XYZ file of C-alpha atoms in Angstrom:
393
model
C 0.196 -29.578 6.425
C -3.069 -30.444 4.730
C -3.890 -33.995 3.682
C -4.711 -34.836 0.077
C -8.420 -35.359 0.768
C -8.779 -31.903 2.330
C -6.948 -30.333 -0.614
C -9.171 -32.145 -3.091
C -12.362 -31.087 -1.314
C -11.351 -27.426 -1.140
C -10.338 -27.361 -4.811
C -13.636 -28.985 -5.758
C -15.502 -25.999 -4.307
C -13.723 -23.452 -6.516
C -16.433 -23.379 -9.251
C -19.153 -22.723 -6.672
C -17.056 -20.003 -5.004
C -16.397 -18.356 -8.368
C -20.101 -18.412 -9.188
C -20.888 -16.526 -5.984
C -18.315 -13.868 -6.782
C -17.773 -11.004 -4.322
C -21.286 -11.553 -2.953
C -19.643 -14.192 -0.743
C -17.251 -11.725 0.842
C -19.966 -9.065 1.038
C -22.030 -11.541 3.067
C -18.955 -12.336 5.184
C -18.208 -8.700 6.025
C -21.846 -7.862 6.757
C -22.069 -10.880 9.051
C -18.784 -10.163 10.819
C -19.516 -6.483 11.440
C -22.987 -7.384 12.718
C -21.603 -9.832 15.263
C -18.308 -8.042 15.961
C -18.874 -4.300 15.421
C -15.607 -3.525 17.232
C -13.794 -4.606 14.059
C -15.124 -1.500 12.317
C -12.331 0.269 14.203
C -9.800 -1.732 12.195
C -11.273 -1.994 8.709
C -11.505 1.014 6.388
C -15.267 1.365 6.078
C -14.919 3.522 2.953
C -13.386 0.523 1.197
C -16.337 -1.522 2.431
C -18.816 0.901 0.898
C -17.071 1.110 -2.465
C -16.607 -2.661 -2.636
C -12.816 -2.609 -3.035
C -12.106 -4.553 0.163
C -14.745 -7.169 -0.653
C -13.312 -7.690 -4.120
C -9.775 -7.953 -2.729
C -10.789 -10.560 -0.162
C -12.713 -12.574 -2.745
C -9.668 -12.633 -5.022
C -7.523 -13.720 -2.069
C -9.920 -16.555 -1.170
C -9.912 -17.793 -4.766
C -6.129 -17.569 -4.994
C -5.737 -19.553 -1.794
C -8.171 -22.271 -2.888
C -6.489 -22.524 -6.289
C -2.980 -22.770 -4.797
C -3.790 -24.809 -1.708
C -1.493 -27.564 -2.950
C 1.295 -25.071 -3.726
C 1.370 -22.562 -0.867
C 4.808 -21.301 -1.914
C 3.096 -19.548 -4.823
C 1.209 -17.417 -2.296
C 4.392 -16.107 -0.674
C 4.339 -12.580 -2.174
C 0.617 -12.152 -1.418
C 1.086 -13.398 2.152
C 3.918 -10.933 2.702
C 1.901 -7.999 1.350
C -1.086 -8.815 3.560
C 1.027 -9.600 6.635
C 2.817 -6.253 6.375
C -0.537 -4.458 6.139
C -1.926 -6.465 9.063
C 0.915 -5.410 11.353
C 0.104 -1.768 10.675
C -3.373 -2.580 12.020
C -1.834 -4.448 14.996
C -3.830 -7.570 14.106
C -3.801 -10.134 16.931
C -3.848 -13.966 16.615
C -7.249 -14.272 18.291
C -8.815 -12.069 15.610
C -8.133 -14.802 13.066
C -10.560 -16.992 15.001
C -13.267 -14.369 14.545
C -12.604 -14.094 10.822
C -12.549 -17.875 10.439
C -15.855 -18.286 12.238
C -17.645 -15.829 9.975
C -15.963 -17.037 6.781
C -17.045 -20.635 7.394
C -20.521 -19.489 8.407
C -20.782 -17.461 5.204
C -19.786 -20.450 3.069
C -22.366 -22.547 4.921
C -25.154 -19.987 4.628
C -24.589 -19.256 0.943
C -23.589 -22.682 -0.392
C -24.920 -25.215 2.144
C -22.050 -27.551 1.144
C -22.313 -30.018 4.017
C -20.111 -30.829 6.994
C -17.341 -32.510 4.997
C -16.695 -29.381 2.942
C -16.949 -27.073 5.957
C -14.499 -29.241 7.862
C -12.055 -29.129 4.933
C -12.327 -25.355 4.666
C -11.872 -25.100 8.427
C -8.610 -27.051 8.220
C -7.469 -25.005 5.227
C -8.239 -21.725 6.942
C -6.408 -22.878 10.056
C -3.251 -23.534 8.080
C -3.423 -20.144 6.362
C -4.129 -18.319 9.635
C -1.116 -20.051 11.179
C 1.114 -18.837 8.353
C -0.075 -15.259 8.867
C 0.240 -15.360 12.652
C 3.791 -16.657 12.417
C 4.919 -14.122 9.815
C 3.225 -11.212 11.566
C 4.880 -12.077 14.863
C 8.233 -12.006 13.061
C 7.454 -8.534 11.709
C 6.328 -7.315 15.149
C 9.554 -8.590 16.710
C 11.732 -7.032 14.005
C 9.978 -3.672 14.411
C 10.326 -3.807 18.170
C 13.996 -4.799 18.144
C 15.135 -2.058 15.759
C 16.901 0.942 17.314
C 14.048 3.382 17.941
C 11.499 0.664 17.212
C 8.302 -0.298 18.993
C 5.351 -2.713 18.928
C 1.750 -1.646 18.546
C 1.271 2.124 18.442
C 3.278 5.033 19.780
C 2.284 8.632 20.410
C 3.531 11.213 17.908
C 3.010 14.940 17.436
C 2.522 16.774 14.144
C 5.537 19.082 14.242
C 5.393 20.552 10.734
C 2.743 20.965 8.021
C 3.670 22.150 4.526
C 1.329 22.628 1.536
C 2.966 20.836 -1.410
C 0.216 21.514 -3.959
C -3.400 22.649 -4.040
C -4.484 19.196 -2.814
C -1.452 17.697 -1.032
C 0.103 18.591 2.310
C 3.159 17.025 3.909
C 3.242 16.270 7.633
C 6.305 15.768 9.824
C 5.591 13.493 12.794
C 7.876 13.639 15.844
C 7.651 11.131 18.737
C 6.046 12.635 21.841
C 8.655 10.977 24.072
C 11.528 12.666 22.228
C 13.267 9.345 21.654
C 14.665 8.102 18.303
C 12.470 6.439 15.679
C 13.037 3.271 13.667
C 14.468 3.234 10.176
C 12.572 2.003 7.127
C 13.078 1.126 3.476
C 12.303 3.675 0.762
C 8.781 2.944 -0.457
C 7.329 1.734 2.848
C 4.449 3.391 4.692
C 3.386 4.547 8.129
C -0.020 3.780 9.668
C -1.807 6.593 11.519
C -4.401 5.733 14.172
C -6.933 8.453 14.975
C -9.903 8.230 17.352
C -11.646 11.588 16.994
C -15.076 12.441 18.463
C -16.244 13.423 14.978
C -15.575 9.906 13.636
C -18.127 7.123 13.663
C -15.287 4.616 14.158
C -11.594 4.731 14.897
C -9.738 5.364 11.638
C -6.455 3.752 10.565
C -4.758 4.775 7.326
C -1.398 4.039 5.724
C 0.602 6.813 4.073
C 3.915 6.481 2.247
C 7.030 7.921 3.844
C 8.494 10.574 1.562
C 12.152 10.950 2.464
C 15.115 8.971 3.762
C 15.243 7.897 7.429
C 16.833 10.401 9.810
C 16.226 8.640 13.141
C 14.364 11.667 14.551
C 10.985 11.944 12.812
C 8.932 10.856 9.822
C 7.517 12.777 6.883
C 4.516 11.698 4.873
C 2.195 13.424 2.409
C -1.581 13.251 2.159
C -3.894 14.167 -0.687
C -7.202 15.699 0.421
C -9.820 13.345 -0.993
C -13.323 14.728 -1.306
C -15.367 12.970 1.364
C -12.266 11.253 2.745
C -12.623 10.888 6.520
C -8.951 10.765 7.473
C -7.551 13.017 4.743
C -10.133 15.702 5.525
C -9.295 15.490 9.230
C -5.541 15.697 8.624
C -5.855 18.695 6.304
C -7.725 20.525 9.083
C -5.074 19.895 11.747
C -2.436 22.262 13.059
C 1.044 21.775 14.437
C 0.837 20.225 17.892
C -1.872 17.648 17.165
C -1.230 14.281 18.805
C -1.963 10.934 17.161
C -0.844 7.329 17.444
C 1.403 5.670 14.893
C 2.305 2.051 14.088
C 5.880 1.195 12.991
C 6.862 1.504 9.312
C 5.784 -1.446 7.187
C 5.197 -2.520 3.605
C 6.512 -4.924 0.980
C 7.013 -2.283 -1.735
C 10.494 -0.780 -1.484
C 13.535 0.088 -3.566
C 15.934 -2.831 -3.906
C 18.594 -2.259 -6.552
C 22.340 -2.589 -6.970
C 24.528 0.441 -7.831
C 24.829 -0.689 -11.436
C 21.051 -1.048 -11.882
C 19.246 1.650 -13.907
C 15.960 2.770 -12.327
C 12.813 4.421 -13.659
C 10.288 5.818 -11.170
C 6.832 6.323 -12.707
C 3.965 7.971 -10.831
C 0.753 9.953 -11.109
C -0.788 12.331 -8.598
C -0.102 11.459 -4.970
C 1.459 8.206 -6.195
C 4.756 10.082 -6.253
C 5.065 9.817 -2.453
C 6.864 6.442 -2.219
C 8.867 7.379 -5.323
C 10.111 10.490 -3.551
C 11.636 8.424 -0.750
C 13.252 6.186 -3.382
C 14.675 9.215 -5.172
C 16.140 10.536 -1.914
C 17.756 7.171 -1.204
C 19.252 7.020 -4.685
C 20.555 10.585 -4.373
C 22.107 9.984 -0.952
C 24.012 6.995 -2.312
C 24.967 8.956 -5.452
C 23.519 6.096 -7.485
C 25.927 5.878 -10.442
C 23.525 4.348 -12.961
C 20.616 5.973 -14.793
C 17.726 7.308 -12.702
C 14.595 8.515 -14.521
C 11.632 10.317 -12.963
C 8.388 10.136 -14.966
C 5.383 11.863 -13.406
C 1.849 12.723 -14.522
C -0.336 15.426 -12.954
C -3.390 17.466 -13.883
C -1.474 20.748 -13.961
C 0.991 22.861 -12.041
C -1.377 23.525 -9.145
C -1.683 19.795 -8.349
C 1.935 18.908 -9.126
C 3.506 18.295 -5.700
C 7.206 18.329 -4.712
C 8.299 19.560 -8.150
C 11.152 21.700 -6.793
C 12.288 19.008 -4.356
C 12.468 16.414 -7.112
C 14.597 18.680 -9.310
C 16.930 19.601 -6.451
C 17.276 16.011 -5.288
C 17.845 14.720 -8.801
C 20.685 17.228 -9.221
C 22.744 15.082 -6.838
C 22.602 12.144 -9.249
C 25.132 11.883 -12.087
C 22.642 10.443 -14.621
C 19.243 11.857 -13.716
C 16.475 12.868 -16.113
C 12.804 13.615 -15.626
C 9.770 13.898 -17.883
C 6.485 15.463 -16.776
C 3.016 15.078 -18.303
C 0.136 17.506 -17.592
C -3.320 16.407 -18.675
C -4.927 19.841 -18.211
C -2.182 22.494 -18.156
C -3.008 26.125 -17.532
C -1.522 29.186 -19.195
C 0.865 29.539 -16.250
C 2.300 26.023 -16.700
C 4.372 26.546 -19.854
C 7.786 25.889 -18.265
C 6.637 23.246 -15.788
C 5.979 20.209 -17.963
C 7.249 18.373 -21.033
C 4.182 16.800 -22.614
C 0.496 17.732 -22.731
C -1.846 14.784 -22.288
C -1.871 11.381 -20.654
C 1.354 9.491 -20.129
C 2.653 7.921 -23.338
C 5.965 6.072 -23.180
C 6.331 5.232 -26.884
C 8.186 8.465 -27.779
C 10.631 7.686 -24.951
C 11.382 4.150 -26.097
C 15.113 4.824 -26.365
C 15.165 5.762 -22.663
C 13.539 2.451 -21.724
C 15.583 0.021 -23.784
C 18.114 -1.071 -21.144
C 17.328 -4.740 -20.329
C 18.665 -4.264 -16.790
C 16.344 -1.377 -15.918
C 13.929 -1.793 -12.991
C 10.603 0.052 -12.981
C 8.688 1.247 -9.904
C 5.076 2.382 -10.373
C 2.534 4.083 -8.137
C -0.689 5.941 -8.852
C -4.336 5.192 -9.623
C -4.918 1.572 -10.668
C -6.068 2.572 -14.162
C -2.903 4.626 -14.622
C -0.660 1.746 -13.543
C -2.503 -0.725 -15.769
C -1.927 1.576 -18.740
C 1.749 2.068 -17.895
C 2.355 -1.655 -17.396
C 0.727 -2.396 -20.745
C 2.909 0.201 -22.464
C 6.060 -1.155 -20.816
C 5.242 -4.701 -21.881
C 4.620 -3.507 -25.441
C 8.126 -2.034 -25.308
C 9.522 -5.415 -24.304
C 9.801 -4.969 -20.526
C 9.311 -8.244 -18.697
C 6.799 -8.453 -15.839
C 9.485 -9.292 -13.263
C 11.099 -5.869 -13.775
C 7.882 -3.984 -12.961
C 7.105 -3.280 -9.292
C 4.050 -1.394 -8.090
C 2.054 -0.277 -5.071
C -1.728 0.050 -4.864
C -3.055 2.539 -2.326
C -5.858 0.687 -0.541
C -6.855 -2.972 -1.019
C -4.430 -4.706 -3.340
C -5.388 -5.381 -6.941
C -3.341 -7.241 -9.513
C -2.596 -5.202 -12.635
């Protein structure tokens, strides 16, 4: 554990760190990739270019410094990051590389002196140890599961199905024909692709979209304009081989039979919700299950038939669909024209025991969370997943 002097020194640097803002982490990443370009095969370089990863790391650094005397408060954030790290197969020695460049960045931008650098070095060492320990636990659990493995495993794309004008689903079957590990509804799978057309190896996480069957996995991918991995996947055919890390993620359905559930999504954010809906249907969840989804129009609305058919297995299932730009052909496909507005549905959201699961663009989830809180829903009943670097709503 850290001594009181180290804690005091680290906390005293918080104002200077805040003043630097994400320029600190931008400097860190530029420095690290310059000295260790092999790490470009792990990090999503698109998130480097758009600044999302740098902002996420800066927020994490500030949170750690602010809670250095109360590490228990960081538990949820540590779990989220550790789960993501295992999908990248992060190794303990890579923490040494990160630590070296983080301390060097603090030195080069703040020139705080040896005492401060030594304190930050101790603090980083403690945090790295927490991550290494938790990640090893996750690796061991994944490996020990029936059908489980450590690192990556070769899979084959065995089925491709267009689900909308912009989303395709992919079934991945292990090349060795052996069983695959189970997962919790809401978790994701990491795909590793090293294609000659790529500048770097690409690793992406995609939500699993149905209940475990022990034989294969299904995920769905939206084709993002300019997206390296999504563009590549949408060009593939059945028979393509790729490597896959075990299922991971800290966002998953966790409710009792008597708990009412509302699943709220927009666009491709419905993918983890779909797995949750399948799990609820398979257990014949006796309490209320509500499916709220927003899409541009019928052409981009994925899995609509599957949701209706799956929901039919639930005794108390309802759904409400919003289209922001419906076409003339969409008349029977949606309930409300416009952006999602929960106020007219207040009576459906009044149960104090209801749990809410959200996924979609960050702006969408921020708006939904605000509406839920205005309707009296407490923060602890709202659970969400951000695709890409995490951001607090």
